[in-house]
Tab-separated table of C-alpha atoms in Angstrom:
chain	number	residue	atom	x	y	z
A	1	GLU	CA	0.000	0.000	0.000
A	2	ALA	CA	1.312	3.438	-0.941
A	3	GLY	CA	1.984	5.804	1.921
A	4	VAL	CA	1.342	9.534	2.019
A	5	VAL	CA	2.730	10.959	-1.204
A	6	GLN	CA	4.009	14.501	-1.435
A	7	SER	CA	5.389	16.464	-4.349
A	8	PRO	CA	7.624	18.073	-5.236
A	9	ARG	CA	10.357	16.717	-3.014
A	10	TYR	CA	12.412	19.893	-3.302
A	11	LYS	CA	11.579	23.383	-4.510
A	12	ILE	CA	13.737	26.484	-4.883
A	13	ILE	CA	12.024	29.772	-5.689
A	14	GLU	CA	12.777	33.457	-5.554
A	15	LYS	CA	11.058	35.561	-2.925
A	16	LYS	CA	7.712	37.046	-3.926
A	17	GLN	CA	7.017	34.114	-6.251
A	18	PRO	CA	4.100	31.736	-5.662
A	19	VAL	CA	4.599	28.070	-4.814
A	20	ALA	CA	2.300	25.094	-4.312
A	21	PHE	CA	2.733	21.740	-2.625
A	22	TRP	CA	0.630	18.676	-3.238
A	23	CYS	CA	-0.298	15.837	-0.914
A	24	ASN	CA	-2.061	12.549	-1.632
A	25	PRO	CA	-3.073	10.830	1.629
A	26	ILE	CA	-3.395	7.127	2.279
A	27	SER	CA	-6.516	5.777	0.665
A	28	GLY	CA	-9.482	6.000	3.000
A	29	HIS	CA	-7.887	8.427	5.423
A	30	ASN	CA	-10.422	11.162	6.131
A	31	THR	CA	-8.116	13.402	8.148
A	32	LEU	CA	-5.261	15.296	6.545
A	33	TYR	CA	-2.689	17.538	8.240
A	34	TRP	CA	-0.168	20.058	6.933
A	35	TYR	CA	2.848	20.840	9.109
A	36	ARG	CA	5.724	23.263	8.704
A	37	GLN	CA	9.137	22.322	10.064
A	38	ASN	CA	11.696	25.095	10.367
A	39	LEU	CA	15.370	24.174	10.425
A	40	GLY	CA	16.392	22.633	13.735
A	41	GLN	CA	12.856	22.567	15.121
A	42	GLY	CA	9.966	20.183	15.409
A	43	PRO	CA	7.018	20.323	13.014
A	44	GLU	CA	4.153	22.720	13.765
A	45	LEU	CA	0.604	22.186	12.591
A	46	LEU	CA	-0.620	24.615	9.945
A	47	ILE	CA	-4.020	23.163	9.097
A	48	ARG	CA	-6.115	20.054	9.625
A	49	TYR	CA	-8.852	18.777	7.349
A	50	GLU	CA	-11.683	16.423	8.191
A	51	ASN	CA	-12.722	15.263	4.730
A	52	GLU	CA	-12.966	18.505	2.748
A	53	GLU	CA	-13.536	20.781	5.740
A	54	ALA	CA	-10.703	22.736	7.371
A	55	VAL	CA	-11.429	22.219	11.076
A	56	ASP	CA	-8.245	23.734	12.531
A	57	ASP	CA	-6.441	26.456	10.614
A	58	SER	CA	-5.564	28.669	13.545
A	59	GLN	CA	-1.821	28.460	12.816
A	60	LEU	CA	-2.096	29.098	9.083
A	61	PRO	CA	-0.802	32.584	8.101
A	62	LYS	CA	-3.831	33.466	6.069
A	63	ASP	CA	-2.412	36.578	4.469
A	64	ARG	CA	-0.167	34.522	2.208
A	65	PHE	CA	-0.986	30.854	2.805
A	66	SER	CA	-3.992	28.997	1.481
A	67	ALA	CA	-4.967	25.367	1.335
A	68	GLU	CA	-7.673	23.272	-0.203
A	69	ARG	CA	-8.798	19.683	-0.134
A	70	LEU	CA	-11.262	19.186	-2.933
A	71	LYS	CA	-13.423	16.063	-2.737
A	72	GLY	CA	-11.800	15.195	0.592
A	73	VAL	CA	-8.827	13.399	-0.941
A	74	ASP	CA	-5.785	15.248	-2.341
A	75	SER	CA	-4.740	18.542	-0.838
A	76	THR	CA	-2.763	21.538	-2.048
A	77	LEU	CA	-0.951	24.074	0.121
A	78	LYS	CA	-0.078	27.375	-1.533
A	79	ILE	CA	2.102	30.308	-0.581
A	80	GLN	CA	1.730	33.597	-2.428
A	81	PRO	CA	3.950	35.539	-2.305
A	82	ALA	CA	6.749	33.561	-0.693
A	83	GLU	CA	9.102	35.226	1.781
A	84	LEU	CA	12.607	34.241	2.859
A	85	GLY	CA	11.233	33.066	6.211
A	86	ASP	CA	9.030	30.502	4.495
A	87	SER	CA	12.066	28.318	3.819
A	88	ALA	CA	11.225	25.090	5.645
A	89	VAL	CA	10.107	21.518	5.182
A	90	TYR	CA	6.365	21.166	4.624
A	91	LEU	CA	5.055	17.835	5.851
A	92	CYS	CA	1.714	16.255	5.126
A	93	ALA	CA	0.181	13.529	7.292
A	94	SER	CA	-3.053	11.574	7.202
A	95	SER	CA	-5.046	9.341	9.517
A	96	LEU	CA	-8.411	7.683	10.087
A	97	GLY	CA	-9.538	10.592	12.222
A	98	VAL	CA	-7.448	10.239	15.341
A	99	VAL	CA	-3.815	10.931	16.096
A	100	GLN	CA	-2.921	7.402	17.114
A	101	PRO	CA	-0.709	4.791	15.502
A	102	ASP	CA	-3.523	2.260	15.327
A	103	TYR	CA	-5.510	4.777	13.316
A	104	GLY	CA	-2.764	4.835	10.724
A	105	TYR	CA	-1.351	8.285	11.491
A	106	THR	CA	1.389	8.567	8.849
A	107	PHE	CA	3.661	11.307	7.527
A	108	GLY	CA	4.753	11.893	3.965
A	109	SER	CA	8.367	12.516	2.991
A	110	GLY	CA	7.897	16.280	2.931
A	111	THR	CA	8.674	19.102	0.538
A	112	ARG	CA	11.829	21.076	1.267
A	113	LEU	CA	11.255	24.700	0.215
A	114	THR	CA	14.115	27.140	-0.194
A	115	VAL	CA	13.264	30.775	-0.861
A	116	VAL	CA	16.174	32.842	-2.207
B	1	ALA	CA	4.835	27.638	27.720
B	2	GLN	CA	6.478	24.694	26.046
B	3	LYS	CA	4.357	21.601	26.044
B	4	ILE	CA	7.171	19.224	25.079
B	5	THR	CA	10.715	19.751	26.302
B	6	GLN	CA	13.715	17.907	24.963
B	7	THR	CA	16.703	19.219	26.890
B	8	GLN	CA	19.432	17.429	24.936
B	9	PRO	CA	20.194	19.219	21.657
B	10	GLY	CA	22.710	16.519	20.731
B	11	MET	CA	23.870	13.147	22.008
B	12	PHE	CA	26.690	10.759	21.146
B	13	VAL	CA	26.616	7.030	21.809
B	14	GLN	CA	29.044	4.242	21.057
B	15	GLU	CA	27.818	1.573	18.678
B	16	LYS	CA	26.172	-1.353	20.501
B	17	GLU	CA	25.585	0.651	23.671
B	18	ALA	CA	22.241	1.893	24.989
B	19	VAL	CA	21.197	5.543	24.993
B	20	THR	CA	18.370	7.463	26.653
B	21	LEU	CA	16.790	10.504	25.032
B	22	ASP	CA	14.901	12.711	27.450
B	23	CYS	CA	11.420	14.135	27.060
B	24	THR	CA	9.223	15.956	29.541
B	25	TYR	CA	5.733	17.178	28.808
B	26	ASP	CA	3.137	19.509	30.229
B	27	THR	CA	-0.579	18.871	30.082
B	28	SER	CA	-3.639	19.128	32.287
B	29	ASP	CA	-5.506	16.501	30.261
B	30	GLN	CA	-6.090	13.091	31.789
B	31	SER	CA	-6.099	11.397	28.413
B	32	TYR	CA	-3.148	11.993	26.150
B	33	GLY	CA	-0.627	10.112	24.068
B	34	LEU	CA	3.100	10.371	23.650
B	35	PHE	CA	5.006	9.562	20.489
B	36	TRP	CA	8.611	9.277	19.443
B	37	TYR	CA	9.647	9.842	15.850
B	38	LYS	CA	12.949	9.405	14.050
B	39	GLN	CA	13.868	11.805	11.267
B	40	PRO	CA	16.938	10.847	9.235
B	41	SER	CA	18.692	13.345	6.996
B	42	SER	CA	16.355	12.364	4.161
B	43	GLY	CA	13.572	14.139	6.039
B	44	GLU	CA	10.791	11.613	6.489
B	45	MET	CA	9.215	11.205	9.935
B	46	ILE	CA	9.429	7.595	11.011
B	47	PHE	CA	7.145	6.483	13.833
B	48	LEU	CA	8.996	4.575	16.554
B	49	ILE	CA	6.824	4.076	19.601
B	50	TYR	CA	3.633	5.235	21.314
B	51	GLN	CA	2.510	5.412	24.953
B	52	GLY	CA	-1.029	6.163	25.998
B	53	SER	CA	-1.559	7.944	29.300
B	54	TYR	CA	-3.664	5.072	30.626
B	55	ASP	CA	-1.270	2.353	29.537
B	56	GLU	CA	0.054	0.639	32.640
B	57	GLN	CA	3.001	-1.002	30.958
B	58	ASN	CA	5.867	0.900	29.375
B	59	ALA	CA	5.733	0.596	25.598
B	60	THR	CA	8.366	-1.458	23.791
B	61	GLU	CA	9.028	-1.941	20.080
B	62	GLY	CA	12.075	-4.023	19.276
B	63	ARG	CA	15.158	-2.066	20.367
B	64	TYR	CA	13.026	0.906	21.413
B	65	SER	CA	11.398	1.276	24.807
B	66	LEU	CA	9.688	4.173	26.462
B	67	ASN	CA	10.399	4.933	30.101
B	68	PHE	CA	7.078	6.480	31.078
B	69	GLN	CA	6.943	8.200	34.472
B	70	LYS	CA	3.527	9.768	34.659
B	71	ALA	CA	3.940	11.576	37.979
B	72	ARG	CA	7.119	13.220	36.728
B	73	LYS	CA	5.572	13.852	33.292
B	74	SER	CA	8.483	12.296	31.521
B	75	ALA	CA	8.573	9.914	28.565
B	76	ASN	CA	12.174	9.072	27.805
B	77	LEU	CA	13.128	6.966	24.796
B	78	VAL	CA	15.651	4.190	25.362
B	79	ILE	CA	17.450	2.733	22.358
B	80	SER	CA	19.303	-0.459	23.131
B	81	ALA	CA	22.249	-1.866	21.163
B	82	SER	CA	22.727	1.306	19.102
B	83	GLN	CA	23.486	0.922	15.420
B	84	LEU	CA	25.110	3.350	12.990
B	85	GLY	CA	21.765	3.654	11.229
B	86	ASP	CA	20.244	5.096	14.393
B	87	SER	CA	22.050	8.385	13.730
B	88	ALA	CA	19.225	10.850	13.134
B	89	MET	CA	17.056	13.521	14.713
B	90	TYR	CA	14.595	12.228	17.308
B	91	PHE	CA	11.371	14.006	18.208
B	92	CYS	CA	9.076	13.528	21.158
B	93	ALA	CA	5.474	14.545	20.517
B	94	MET	CA	2.206	14.649	22.423
B	95	ARG	CA	-1.324	14.221	21.197
B	96	GLU	CA	-3.538	16.973	22.540
B	97	GLY	CA	-6.535	19.113	21.733
B	98	PRO	CA	-10.238	18.856	22.622
B	99	ASP	CA	-10.622	15.860	20.354
B	100	GLY	CA	-7.062	14.595	20.701
B	101	ASN	CA	-6.428	15.386	17.092
B	102	LYS	CA	-3.362	17.598	17.291
B	103	LEU	CA	0.273	16.561	17.596
B	104	VAL	CA	2.686	18.927	19.367
B	105	PHE	CA	6.411	18.313	18.923
B	106	GLY	CA	9.500	19.048	20.945
B	107	ALA	CA	12.575	20.664	19.429
B	108	GLY	CA	14.313	17.341	18.903
B	109	THR	CA	17.595	15.675	19.834
B	110	ILE	CA	20.293	14.840	17.304
B	111	LEU	CA	21.781	11.417	17.984
B	112	ARG	CA	25.139	10.393	16.554
B	113	VAL	CA	26.275	6.789	16.848
B	114	LYS	CA	30.048	6.326	16.824
B	115	SER	CA	31.770	3.210	15.508
């Protein structure tokens, strides 16, 4: 069974440019999470989806970040315009609704964004 | 206030020896869960071990065990018989939130295994 798939794996962009990341969760997983991991730190939750509804986006910088999860499956995270401080690893995770290993809580490999 | 504290920025261990990575947490919830993840240089988050707050036994998974001391709010990871492939970043995390659907991470500990 395929795990959580993220693309691209790496992305380098100039500041003020837009960028988008894509995540395909494990089949059947209704809950999807986007995290941001700054260098030398642990991941921090940006947004959580239950099916197609964003139920926790309190940490998402809404002036430049947006996310969508059409049809409750794939999700896209967008930054427009990107700033130097957005350089980080963006991780996607999915689960069967609960943050527990027996509910299949799994991370993708992440997208490493570098803004120059 | 930090919810998860990992006080060791970096650790060294000799191959084949055991090592303990520290983690303390802060919560007022009665029901919570504690996770340890390994993150190699390639970047993926690899799940290692989980301890529920009501679990009476300390969790074990192969060479990994969790030393759970509830009264002290600590959940230290013990890796036995260290291998070179254990060199990585290790994160302690806690499940929290009104529906237990949020994972909060510590800052991590870099482990280097020496041959």
